[in-house]
CSV table of C-alpha atoms and ligand atoms in Angstrom, one decimal:
chain,number,residue,atom,x,y,z
A,1,MET,CA,-36.9,-17.8,-10.5
A,2,VAL,CA,-38.3,-15.0,-8.7
A,3,TYR,CA,-36.8,-11.8,-7.8
A,4,LYS,CA,-39.2,-10.0,-5.7
A,5,ARG,CA,-37.1,-9.2,-2.8
A,6,SER,CA,-34.2,-7.5,-5.1
A,7,SER,CA,-36.6,-5.2,-6.3
A,8,GLN,CA,-38.2,-4.0,-3.3
A,9,LEU,CA,-34.3,-3.4,-2.2
A,10,PHE,CA,-34.0,-1.6,-5.6
A,11,ALA,CA,-36.9,0.6,-4.9
A,12,GLU,CA,-35.6,1.5,-1.5
A,13,ALA,CA,-32.0,2.1,-2.6
A,14,GLU,CA,-33.4,4.5,-5.4
A,15,GLN,CA,-34.6,6.7,-2.5
A,16,VAL,CA,-31.1,7.4,-1.3
A,17,ILE,CA,-28.5,6.4,-3.9
A,18,PRO,CA,-28.5,7.8,-7.2
A,19,GLY,CA,-29.9,5.3,-9.6
A,20,GLY,CA,-29.8,3.1,-6.7
A,21,VAL,CA,-26.4,1.9,-7.4
A,22,ASN,CA,-22.8,2.9,-6.5
A,23,SER,CA,-21.5,2.3,-10.4
A,24,PRO,CA,-24.0,2.6,-13.3
A,25,VAL,CA,-23.7,-0.3,-15.2
A,26,ARG,CA,-25.2,-2.2,-12.3
A,27,ALA,CA,-28.5,-0.6,-12.6
A,28,PHE,CA,-29.5,-2.8,-15.7
A,29,LYS,CA,-30.3,0.3,-17.9
A,30,ALA,CA,-29.2,-1.6,-21.1
A,31,VAL,CA,-31.2,-4.5,-20.5
A,32,GLY,CA,-34.3,-3.5,-18.7
A,33,GLY,CA,-35.5,-4.7,-15.4
A,34,THR,CA,-34.0,-4.2,-11.9
A,35,PRO,CA,-30.7,-5.4,-10.4
A,36,ILE,CA,-30.2,-8.6,-8.4
A,37,PHE,CA,-29.4,-7.8,-4.8
A,38,VAL,CA,-26.5,-10.0,-3.7
A,39,LYS,CA,-26.5,-11.8,-0.3
A,40,SER,CA,-23.3,-13.7,-0.4
A,41,ALA,CA,-21.2,-15.7,-2.7
A,42,LYS,CA,-18.9,-18.6,-2.6
A,43,GLY,CA,-16.8,-20.4,-5.6
A,44,ALA,CA,-18.9,-20.2,-8.8
A,45,TYR,CA,-22.2,-18.9,-7.2
A,46,LEU,CA,-23.9,-15.9,-6.2
A,47,TYR,CA,-26.6,-16.5,-3.7
A,48,ASP,CA,-29.2,-13.5,-3.9
A,49,GLU,CA,-31.6,-11.7,-1.6
A,50,ASP,CA,-34.4,-14.1,-3.0
A,51,GLY,CA,-32.4,-17.2,-2.2
A,52,ASN,CA,-31.7,-18.0,-5.8
A,53,ARG,CA,-28.4,-19.2,-6.7
A,54,LEU,CA,-26.7,-17.8,-9.7
A,55,ILE,CA,-23.7,-19.3,-11.6
A,56,ASP,CA,-21.3,-16.1,-12.0
A,57,TYR,CA,-19.9,-15.2,-15.1
A,58,ILE,CA,-19.0,-11.5,-13.8
A,59,ASN,CA,-17.0,-12.0,-10.8
A,60,SER,CA,-17.1,-8.6,-9.6
A,61,TRP,CA,-16.0,-7.4,-13.1
A,62,GLY,CA,-13.0,-9.5,-12.9
A,63,PRO,CA,-11.1,-9.7,-9.4
A,64,MET,CA,-12.4,-13.0,-8.4
A,65,ILE,CA,-10.2,-15.2,-10.8
A,66,LEU,CA,-10.0,-18.1,-8.2
A,67,GLY,CA,-14.0,-17.8,-7.4
A,68,HIS,CA,-15.6,-16.0,-4.3
A,69,ALA,CA,-14.8,-16.2,-0.9
A,70,TYR,CA,-11.4,-17.9,-1.9
A,71,GLU,CA,-10.2,-19.1,1.5
A,72,PRO,CA,-6.7,-18.0,1.9
A,73,VAL,CA,-7.9,-14.3,0.8
A,74,VAL,CA,-10.4,-14.4,3.4
A,75,GLN,CA,-8.4,-15.5,6.3
A,76,ALA,CA,-5.9,-12.9,5.3
A,77,VAL,CA,-8.1,-10.4,5.6
A,78,ILE,CA,-9.7,-11.8,8.9
A,79,GLU,CA,-6.0,-12.0,10.5
A,80,LYS,CA,-4.9,-8.5,9.4
A,81,ALA,CA,-8.3,-6.7,10.6
A,82,LYS,CA,-7.5,-7.9,14.0
A,83,LEU,CA,-4.3,-5.8,13.9
A,84,GLY,CA,-5.7,-2.6,12.8
A,85,THR,CA,-7.1,-2.0,9.4
A,86,SER,CA,-5.2,1.5,8.2
A,87,PHE,CA,-2.3,3.3,9.7
A,88,GLY,CA,-1.4,5.9,7.0
A,89,MET,CA,2.3,4.6,7.8
A,90,PRO,CA,4.2,1.9,6.3
A,91,THR,CA,4.1,-1.5,6.6
A,92,GLU,CA,6.1,-4.6,5.6
A,93,LEU,CA,3.4,-6.5,3.7
A,94,GLU,CA,3.4,-3.2,1.3
A,95,THR,CA,7.0,-4.3,0.5
A,96,GLN,CA,6.1,-7.9,0.3
A,97,ILE,CA,3.2,-7.7,-2.4
A,98,ALA,CA,5.3,-5.1,-4.4
A,99,ALA,CA,8.1,-7.5,-4.4
A,100,LEU,CA,6.1,-10.3,-5.9
A,101,ALA,CA,4.2,-8.3,-8.2
A,102,VAL,CA,7.6,-7.0,-9.6
A,103,SER,CA,8.9,-10.6,-9.6
A,104,MET,CA,5.7,-11.6,-11.7
A,105,VAL,CA,5.6,-9.0,-14.2
A,106,PRO,CA,8.2,-8.6,-16.8
A,107,ASN,CA,9.8,-5.0,-17.6
A,108,ILE,CA,9.0,-3.5,-14.2
A,109,ASP,CA,11.3,-2.3,-11.2
A,110,LYS,CA,8.8,-0.5,-9.1
A,111,ILE,CA,5.3,-0.3,-8.4
A,112,ARG,CA,3.0,1.7,-6.4
A,113,PHE,CA,-0.4,1.0,-4.9
A,114,VAL,CA,-3.4,3.1,-5.1
A,115,ASN,CA,-7.0,2.2,-4.5
A,116,SER,CA,-8.6,1.8,-8.0
A,117,GLY,CA,-8.1,1.3,-11.4
A,118,THR,CA,-9.2,4.8,-12.3
A,119,GLU,CA,-6.8,6.1,-9.7
A,120,ALA,CA,-4.1,3.8,-11.4
A,121,CYS,CA,-4.9,5.0,-14.9
A,122,MET,CA,-5.2,8.5,-14.0
A,123,SER,CA,-1.7,8.5,-12.1
A,124,ALA,CA,-0.3,6.7,-14.9
A,125,VAL,CA,-0.9,9.2,-17.4
A,126,ARG,CA,0.4,12.3,-15.2
A,127,LEU,CA,3.4,10.5,-14.6
A,128,ALA,CA,3.9,9.9,-18.2
A,129,ARG,CA,3.1,13.6,-19.2
A,130,GLY,CA,5.7,14.8,-16.2
A,131,PHE,CA,8.3,12.3,-17.3
A,132,ALA,CA,7.9,12.9,-21.0
A,133,LYS,CA,7.2,17.0,-20.7
A,134,LYS,CA,4.5,16.8,-23.2
A,135,ASP,CA,0.9,17.1,-22.5
A,136,LYS,CA,-1.1,14.9,-25.1
A,137,ILE,CA,-2.0,11.3,-25.1
A,138,ILE,CA,-3.9,9.1,-27.2
A,139,LYS,CA,-6.4,6.7,-26.2
A,140,PHE,CA,-8.6,4.2,-28.5
A,141,ALA,CA,-12.4,4.4,-28.5
A,142,GLY,CA,-14.2,1.7,-26.7
A,143,CYS,CA,-11.2,1.2,-24.5
A,144,TYR,CA,-12.0,2.1,-20.7
A,145,HIS,CA,-9.4,3.2,-18.2
A,146,GLY,CA,-11.6,4.4,-15.6
A,147,HIS,CA,-13.6,7.6,-15.1
A,148,SER,CA,-11.2,10.5,-14.8
A,149,ASP,CA,-11.5,13.6,-16.8
A,150,SER,CA,-8.8,12.7,-19.5
A,151,PHE,CA,-10.5,9.3,-20.5
A,152,LEU,CA,-14.2,10.7,-20.6
A,153,ILE,CA,-13.7,11.5,-24.5
A,154,GLN,CA,-15.7,10.9,-27.6
A,155,ALA,CA,-14.3,11.8,-31.3
A,156,GLY,CA,-14.8,15.5,-31.8
A,157,SER,CA,-15.5,17.4,-34.9
A,158,GLY,CA,-11.7,17.8,-35.4
A,159,ALA,CA,-11.0,14.3,-34.2
A,160,ILE,CA,-7.8,14.3,-35.8
A,161,THR,CA,-6.7,17.1,-33.6
A,162,PHE,CA,-8.6,16.8,-30.5
A,163,GLY,CA,-11.3,14.9,-28.7
A,164,SER,CA,-14.4,16.3,-27.2
A,165,PRO,CA,-16.1,15.6,-23.6
A,166,ASN,CA,-18.5,12.6,-23.5
A,167,SER,CA,-19.8,13.7,-20.1
A,168,PRO,CA,-20.9,17.2,-18.7
A,169,GLY,CA,-18.5,18.3,-16.1
A,170,VAL,CA,-15.5,17.2,-18.4
A,171,THR,CA,-14.0,20.7,-19.6
A,172,ALA,CA,-13.2,21.3,-23.4
A,173,GLY,CA,-9.6,22.2,-22.0
A,174,THR,CA,-9.0,18.7,-20.7
A,175,ALA,CA,-10.6,17.1,-23.6
A,176,LYS,CA,-8.5,19.0,-26.2
A,177,ASP,CA,-5.5,16.9,-24.9
A,178,THR,CA,-7.0,13.3,-25.5
A,179,LEU,CA,-6.8,12.1,-29.2
A,180,LEU,CA,-9.1,9.2,-30.2
A,181,ALA,CA,-8.0,6.5,-32.1
A,182,THR,CA,-9.5,3.2,-33.5
A,183,TYR,CA,-8.4,0.0,-31.9
A,184,ASN,CA,-6.5,-2.4,-34.3
A,185,ASP,CA,-5.9,0.4,-36.5
A,186,LEU,CA,-2.0,1.4,-36.7
A,187,GLU,CA,-2.3,3.6,-39.8
A,188,ASN,CA,-5.0,5.5,-37.9
A,189,VAL,CA,-2.5,6.1,-34.6
A,190,ALA,CA,0.2,6.8,-37.2
A,191,THR,CA,-1.9,9.7,-38.6
A,192,LEU,CA,-2.5,11.1,-35.0
A,193,ILE,CA,1.1,11.0,-34.1
A,194,GLU,CA,2.2,13.0,-37.5
A,195,ALA,CA,-0.6,15.5,-36.8
A,196,ASN,CA,0.6,16.2,-33.4
A,197,ARG,CA,4.3,16.0,-33.7
A,198,ASN,CA,6.3,16.2,-30.5
A,199,GLU,CA,3.3,16.8,-28.5
A,200,ILE,CA,2.4,13.3,-27.5
A,201,ALA,CA,3.3,12.0,-24.0
A,202,ALA,CA,1.8,8.6,-24.0
A,203,ILE,CA,-0.7,6.2,-25.8
A,204,ILE,CA,-2.8,4.1,-23.4
A,205,VAL,CA,-4.4,1.2,-24.3
A,206,GLU,CA,-5.9,-2.0,-23.1
A,207,PRO,CA,-3.4,-4.4,-24.8
A,208,VAL,CA,-6.4,-6.8,-24.9
A,209,ALA,CA,-9.7,-4.9,-24.9
A,210,GLY,CA,-12.2,-5.9,-22.6
A,211,ASN,CA,-14.7,-3.0,-22.2
A,212,MET,CA,-16.4,-3.1,-25.6
A,213,GLY,CA,-16.8,-6.8,-25.2
A,214,CYS,CA,-13.6,-9.0,-25.4
A,215,ILE,CA,-11.5,-7.8,-28.4
A,216,PRO,CA,-7.9,-9.4,-28.7
A,217,PRO,CA,-5.2,-7.1,-30.6
A,218,ASN,CA,-4.7,-8.1,-34.1
A,219,LYS,CA,-1.3,-9.7,-34.9
A,220,GLY,CA,1.1,-6.8,-35.2
A,221,PHE,CA,-1.0,-4.2,-33.4
A,222,LEU,CA,0.8,-4.0,-30.4
A,223,GLU,CA,4.4,-4.4,-31.7
A,224,GLY,CA,3.5,-1.4,-34.0
A,225,LEU,CA,2.2,0.6,-31.2
A,226,ARG,CA,5.4,-0.1,-29.3
A,227,GLN,CA,7.7,0.6,-32.5
A,228,MET,CA,5.9,3.9,-33.0
A,229,CYS,CA,6.0,5.0,-29.6
A,230,THR,CA,10.0,4.1,-29.5
A,231,ASP,CA,10.6,6.1,-32.6
A,232,ASN,CA,8.8,8.9,-31.4
A,233,GLY,CA,9.5,9.4,-27.9
A,234,ILE,CA,6.2,8.5,-26.7
A,235,LEU,CA,5.7,6.3,-23.6
A,236,LEU,CA,3.5,3.2,-24.1
A,237,ILE,CA,0.8,2.6,-21.2
A,238,PHE,CA,-0.5,-0.7,-21.0
A,239,ASP,CA,-3.7,-0.5,-19.1
A,240,GLU,CA,-3.9,-4.2,-17.7
A,241,VAL,CA,-6.2,-3.4,-14.9
A,242,MET,CA,-8.5,-6.2,-16.3
A,243,THR,CA,-6.1,-8.3,-18.1
A,244,GLY,CA,-3.0,-8.1,-15.3
A,245,PHE,CA,-2.5,-11.4,-13.5
A,246,ARG,CA,-5.3,-12.8,-15.5
A,247,LEU,CA,-4.1,-13.7,-18.9
A,248,ALA,CA,-0.8,-14.6,-17.3
A,249,ALA,CA,1.0,-14.1,-14.5
A,250,GLY,CA,2.6,-11.5,-16.2
A,251,GLY,CA,-0.2,-10.1,-17.9
A,252,VAL,CA,-0.2,-9.3,-21.6
A,253,GLN,CA,3.4,-8.2,-21.9
A,254,GLU,CA,4.1,-11.8,-20.9
A,255,LEU,CA,1.3,-13.2,-22.9
A,256,LEU,CA,2.0,-11.5,-26.1
A,257,GLN,CA,5.8,-10.4,-25.5
A,258,VAL,CA,5.3,-7.0,-26.1
A,259,ASP,CA,7.0,-4.4,-23.6
A,260,ALA,CA,5.2,-1.3,-22.1
A,261,ASP,CA,6.7,1.7,-20.4
A,262,ILE,CA,4.3,1.8,-17.7
A,263,VAL,CA,1.8,-1.0,-16.8
A,264,CYS,CA,-1.7,-0.2,-14.9
A,265,PHE,CA,-3.2,-2.9,-12.4
A,266,GLY,CA,-6.6,-3.3,-10.5
A,267,LYS,CA,-9.2,-5.9,-10.3
A,268,VAL,CA,-7.4,-9.3,-9.9
A,269,ILE,CA,-4.1,-7.5,-7.7
A,270,GLY,CA,-6.8,-6.6,-4.9
A,271,GLY,CA,-8.1,-9.9,-4.5
A,272,GLY,CA,-11.4,-8.6,-4.3
A,273,LEU,CA,-10.6,-5.4,-2.3
A,274,PRO,CA,-10.4,-1.8,-3.6
A,275,VAL,CA,-6.6,-1.7,-5.2
A,276,GLY,CA,-4.9,-0.7,-8.0
A,277,ALA,CA,-1.3,0.0,-8.9
A,278,PHE,CA,1.0,1.3,-11.7
A,279,ALA,CA,4.3,0.0,-12.5
A,280,ALA,CA,7.3,0.9,-14.5
A,281,ARG,CA,11.1,0.9,-14.8
A,282,ALA,CA,12.9,2.9,-11.8
A,283,GLU,CA,14.0,5.6,-14.1
A,284,ILE,CA,10.1,6.4,-14.4
A,285,MET,CA,8.7,5.6,-11.2
A,286,ASP,CA,11.3,7.6,-9.6
A,287,TYR,CA,10.0,10.6,-11.2
A,288,LEU,CA,7.0,10.3,-8.4
A,289,ALA,CA,7.1,12.2,-5.2
A,290,PRO,CA,8.5,11.8,-2.9
A,291,LEU,CA,11.6,11.1,-5.1
A,292,GLY,CA,10.6,13.3,-7.9
A,293,PRO,CA,8.5,16.2,-9.0
A,294,VAL,CA,5.1,14.3,-10.1
A,295,TYR,CA,2.6,14.3,-7.4
A,296,GLN,CA,0.4,11.4,-6.3
A,297,ALA,CA,-0.9,10.1,-2.7
A,298,GLY,CA,-3.6,8.5,-1.1
A,299,THR,CA,-4.5,8.3,2.6
A,300,LEU,CA,-5.7,4.6,2.2
A,301,SER,CA,-3.2,3.2,-0.5
A,302,GLY,CA,-1.5,0.3,0.5
A,303,ASN,CA,-3.5,-0.1,3.6
A,304,PRO,CA,-3.4,-3.6,5.3
A,305,LEU,CA,-6.6,-5.2,4.3
A,306,ALA,CA,-6.0,-4.4,0.9
A,307,MET,CA,-2.6,-5.5,0.7
A,308,ALA,CA,-3.3,-8.6,2.5
A,309,ALA,CA,-6.0,-9.7,0.3
A,310,GLY,CA,-3.8,-8.9,-2.9
A,311,LEU,CA,-0.9,-10.6,-1.5
A,312,ALA,CA,-2.7,-13.8,-1.0
A,313,MET,CA,-4.3,-13.8,-4.3
A,314,LEU,CA,-0.8,-13.0,-6.0
A,315,GLN,CA,0.7,-15.9,-4.0
A,316,ALA,CA,-1.8,-18.1,-5.0
A,317,LEU,CA,-1.4,-17.5,-8.8
A,318,ASP,CA,2.4,-17.4,-8.3
A,319,ALA,CA,2.3,-20.9,-7.0
A,320,ASP,CA,0.0,-22.6,-9.4
A,321,ARG,CA,0.9,-21.0,-13.1
A,322,ALA,CA,-0.9,-23.8,-14.4
A,323,ILE,CA,-4.2,-21.8,-13.5
A,324,PHE,CA,-3.6,-19.9,-16.8
A,325,THR,CA,-4.0,-22.7,-19.1
A,326,ARG,CA,-6.9,-24.2,-17.0
A,327,LEU,CA,-8.8,-21.4,-17.1
A,328,ALA,CA,-8.3,-20.9,-21.3
A,329,ALA,CA,-9.2,-24.8,-21.6
A,330,LYS,CA,-12.6,-23.9,-19.9
A,331,THR,CA,-13.2,-20.9,-22.0
A,332,ALA,CA,-12.5,-22.7,-25.3
A,333,TYR,CA,-14.8,-25.3,-24.0
A,334,LEU,CA,-17.5,-22.8,-23.3
A,335,ALA,CA,-17.0,-20.7,-26.4
A,336,ALA,CA,-17.0,-24.3,-28.6
A,337,GLY,CA,-20.3,-25.1,-26.8
A,338,ILE,CA,-22.1,-21.8,-27.2
A,339,ASN,CA,-20.9,-21.5,-30.9
A,340,ALA,CA,-22.3,-24.9,-31.7
A,341,VAL,CA,-25.6,-24.2,-30.4
A,342,LEU,CA,-26.2,-20.7,-31.5
A,343,LYS,CA,-24.9,-22.2,-35.1
A,344,ALA,CA,-27.4,-24.9,-34.9
A,345,ASN,CA,-30.1,-22.4,-34.0
A,346,GLN,CA,-29.1,-20.1,-36.8
A,347,VAL,CA,-28.4,-17.0,-34.8
A,348,ALA,CA,-26.3,-14.4,-36.4
A,349,PHE,CA,-23.3,-14.1,-33.6
A,350,THR,CA,-19.7,-13.5,-33.2
A,351,ILE,CA,-17.5,-15.0,-30.1
A,352,ASN,CA,-14.5,-13.5,-29.1
A,353,THR,CA,-12.0,-15.2,-26.7
A,354,ILE,CA,-8.6,-15.0,-25.2
A,355,GLY,CA,-7.3,-16.8,-21.9
A,356,SER,CA,-10.0,-16.5,-19.6
A,357,MET,CA,-12.2,-13.7,-21.2
A,358,ILE,CA,-14.8,-14.4,-23.8
A,359,SER,CA,-17.6,-12.4,-25.0
A,360,VAL,CA,-20.8,-13.0,-27.4
A,361,HIS,CA,-21.8,-10.6,-29.9
A,362,PHE,CA,-25.2,-10.8,-31.8
A,363,ASP,CA,-24.0,-9.8,-35.1
A,364,ALA,CA,-21.8,-11.9,-37.6
A,365,THR,CA,-19.5,-9.2,-38.5
A,366,PRO,CA,-15.9,-10.1,-36.8
A,367,VAL,CA,-15.6,-7.6,-33.9
A,368,VAL,CA,-12.3,-5.8,-33.9
A,369,ASP,CA,-13.0,-2.4,-32.6
A,370,PHE,CA,-15.6,0.0,-31.3
A,371,LYS,CA,-17.5,0.4,-34.3
A,372,THR,CA,-18.0,-3.3,-35.1
A,373,ALA,CA,-18.6,-4.0,-31.1
A,374,ALA,CA,-21.6,-1.5,-31.4
A,375,LYS,CA,-23.1,-3.6,-34.4
A,376,GLY,CA,-24.2,-6.2,-31.9
A,377,ASP,CA,-28.2,-6.7,-32.0
A,378,ASN,CA,-29.2,-5.3,-28.3
A,379,GLU,CA,-32.4,-6.6,-28.6
A,380,THR,CA,-31.3,-10.0,-29.1
A,381,PHE,CA,-28.7,-9.4,-26.4
A,382,LYS,CA,-31.8,-8.5,-23.8
A,383,LYS,CA,-33.4,-11.6,-24.4
A,384,PHE,CA,-30.1,-13.5,-23.8
A,385,PHE,CA,-29.4,-11.7,-20.6
A,386,HIS,CA,-32.7,-11.9,-19.1
A,387,GLY,CA,-33.0,-15.8,-20.3
A,388,LEU,CA,-29.9,-16.4,-18.8
A,389,LEU,CA,-31.1,-14.8,-15.8
A,390,GLN,CA,-34.3,-17.1,-15.7
A,391,GLU,CA,-32.1,-20.1,-16.0
A,392,GLY,CA,-30.0,-18.9,-12.9
A,393,ILE,CA,-26.8,-17.5,-14.9
A,394,TYR,CA,-25.5,-14.2,-14.4
A,395,ILE,CA,-23.8,-12.4,-17.1
A,396,ALA,CA,-23.1,-8.6,-17.1
A,397,PRO,CA,-26.2,-6.6,-17.9
A,398,SER,CA,-24.5,-4.9,-21.1
A,399,ALA,CA,-23.6,-6.2,-24.3
A,400,TYR,CA,-20.2,-4.7,-24.1
A,401,GLU,CA,-19.0,-6.5,-21.2
A,402,THR,CA,-16.6,-9.4,-21.3
A,403,TRP,CA,-17.6,-12.6,-19.1
A,404,PHE,CA,-14.8,-13.9,-16.9
A,405,ILE,CA,-14.1,-17.5,-16.1
A,406,THR,CA,-12.8,-18.6,-12.8
A,407,ASP,CA,-11.3,-21.6,-11.7
A,408,ALA,CA,-14.1,-22.1,-9.4
A,409,LEU,CA,-16.4,-23.0,-12.6
A,410,THR,CA,-17.0,-26.7,-13.1
A,411,TYR,CA,-17.4,-28.4,-16.3
A,412,GLU,CA,-21.0,-28.9,-15.2
A,413,ASP,CA,-21.5,-25.5,-14.7
A,414,LEU,CA,-20.2,-24.8,-18.5
A,415,ASP,CA,-22.5,-27.6,-19.7
A,416,PHE,CA,-25.4,-26.3,-17.8
A,417,THR,CA,-24.7,-22.9,-19.4
A,418,ILE,CA,-24.4,-24.3,-22.9
A,419,GLN,CA,-27.7,-25.9,-22.3
A,420,ALA,CA,-29.6,-22.7,-21.3
A,421,VAL,CA,-28.1,-20.8,-24.2
A,422,ASP,CA,-29.5,-23.3,-26.3
A,423,LYS,CA,-32.8,-23.3,-24.8
A,424,ILE,CA,-32.9,-19.4,-25.1
A,425,SER,CA,-31.4,-19.2,-28.6
A,426,LYS,CA,-34.3,-21.4,-29.8
A,427,THR,CA,-36.8,-18.6,-28.7
A,428,PHE,CA,-34.8,-15.7,-30.3
B,501,PLP,C1,-11.9,-1.7,-14.5
B,501,PLP,C2,-11.1,-1.1,-15.4
B,501,PLP,C3,-10.6,0.4,-15.3
B,501,PLP,C4,-11.4,1.1,-13.7
B,501,PLP,O1,-10.8,0.2,-12.7
B,501,PLP,P1,-11.8,0.6,-11.7
B,501,PLP,O2,-11.1,0.0,-10.2
B,501,PLP,O3,-13.2,0.5,-11.8
B,501,PLP,O4,-11.7,2.2,-11.1
B,501,PLP,C5,-9.7,0.5,-16.0
B,501,PLP,N1,-9.3,-0.1,-17.0
B,501,PLP,C6,-9.6,-1.1,-17.3
B,501,PLP,C7,-9.1,-2.0,-18.5
B,501,PLP,C8,-10.9,-1.8,-16.6
B,501,PLP,O5,-11.2,-2.9,-16.9
């Protein structure tokens, strides 16, 4: 495969866009080389500017669960676009998608739409703080909740009392209100709660972590968080931006039967357009403006194009719940195949999966939190990534990312991928 035109386009982009990209992980910094420029995509495949066809395991980082350019979504967007793309006034469409989302997800009465997962998480935390009338939040190392200030936090010297910024521009004042915990470690959370009695408004968690590879919660972890929150007047926020409408119609709340107080959405809920949302029971949601005192707004929030795409996507998932079983079966097949060839080629690895999420880590230690995820051998990952690319297979250009299985992938695609992994891992 030749990636000549992509390299030229990247050089041109670098002149006018910082790093040539509008979101950093696209830049291939972790794997070397230059990013692939996409021309179009259909079903399971990307078509790049050099004329290569790639099997896509990123799928826009999650949204395209039914494959690219899914016809009902495309049609819905085209039809709506002809009628005007944004009004800044209410439309019936917003109520339709809200009602459908509320019917699919357990434990929520009302939902508000925003334009990204970042906005959803940022707004959910503000709502939680306003509602609970407390300032601090607990987040988990390695969980990603978008790029708003409160979440760009690393363990500080006094990690038990406060975090420190992990990006310039985040103030120490903001960082001190975010406490950092270890994923899958309830004792650690209990210690933080104990040390910050009556100060914690919310715990925000990816109920299945997907931004340090895929890390399912240990048995009892989410249940334990639920109990601690209930016992201490803390709101439990499930960030289901990645897992919502992906692991089940009702997300992780349905899959693992644990109730959250506030749920954040993004990715799949927008069908590939910029959409986020957060939802909760009425008592909490009515605390938002214009009913309540917590302010939150958006000029393009709920715009007809985004809502039409999201509605068409949710309708497709709602009508065909078997999709989640189909996706899990494909994931299990791929995992078993990769497992067999890596074993045969004597590679040290761990594969994590749940539903339609899978990640391959190049270390034999079980990957259960950020520390164990960070043990993966990045040199091996680089060879793996570029080897797959040469075979026409696109995974995320970072060892910390999950692969997303879509309904458009065929078993032939999966077999081809397993054979490619076999070939590449012989050269490690
Ligand atoms: C992608 C993601 C976000 C951020 O969403 P954006 O739309 O990129 O702002 C937040 N939380 C989780 C769990 C995500 O996977």
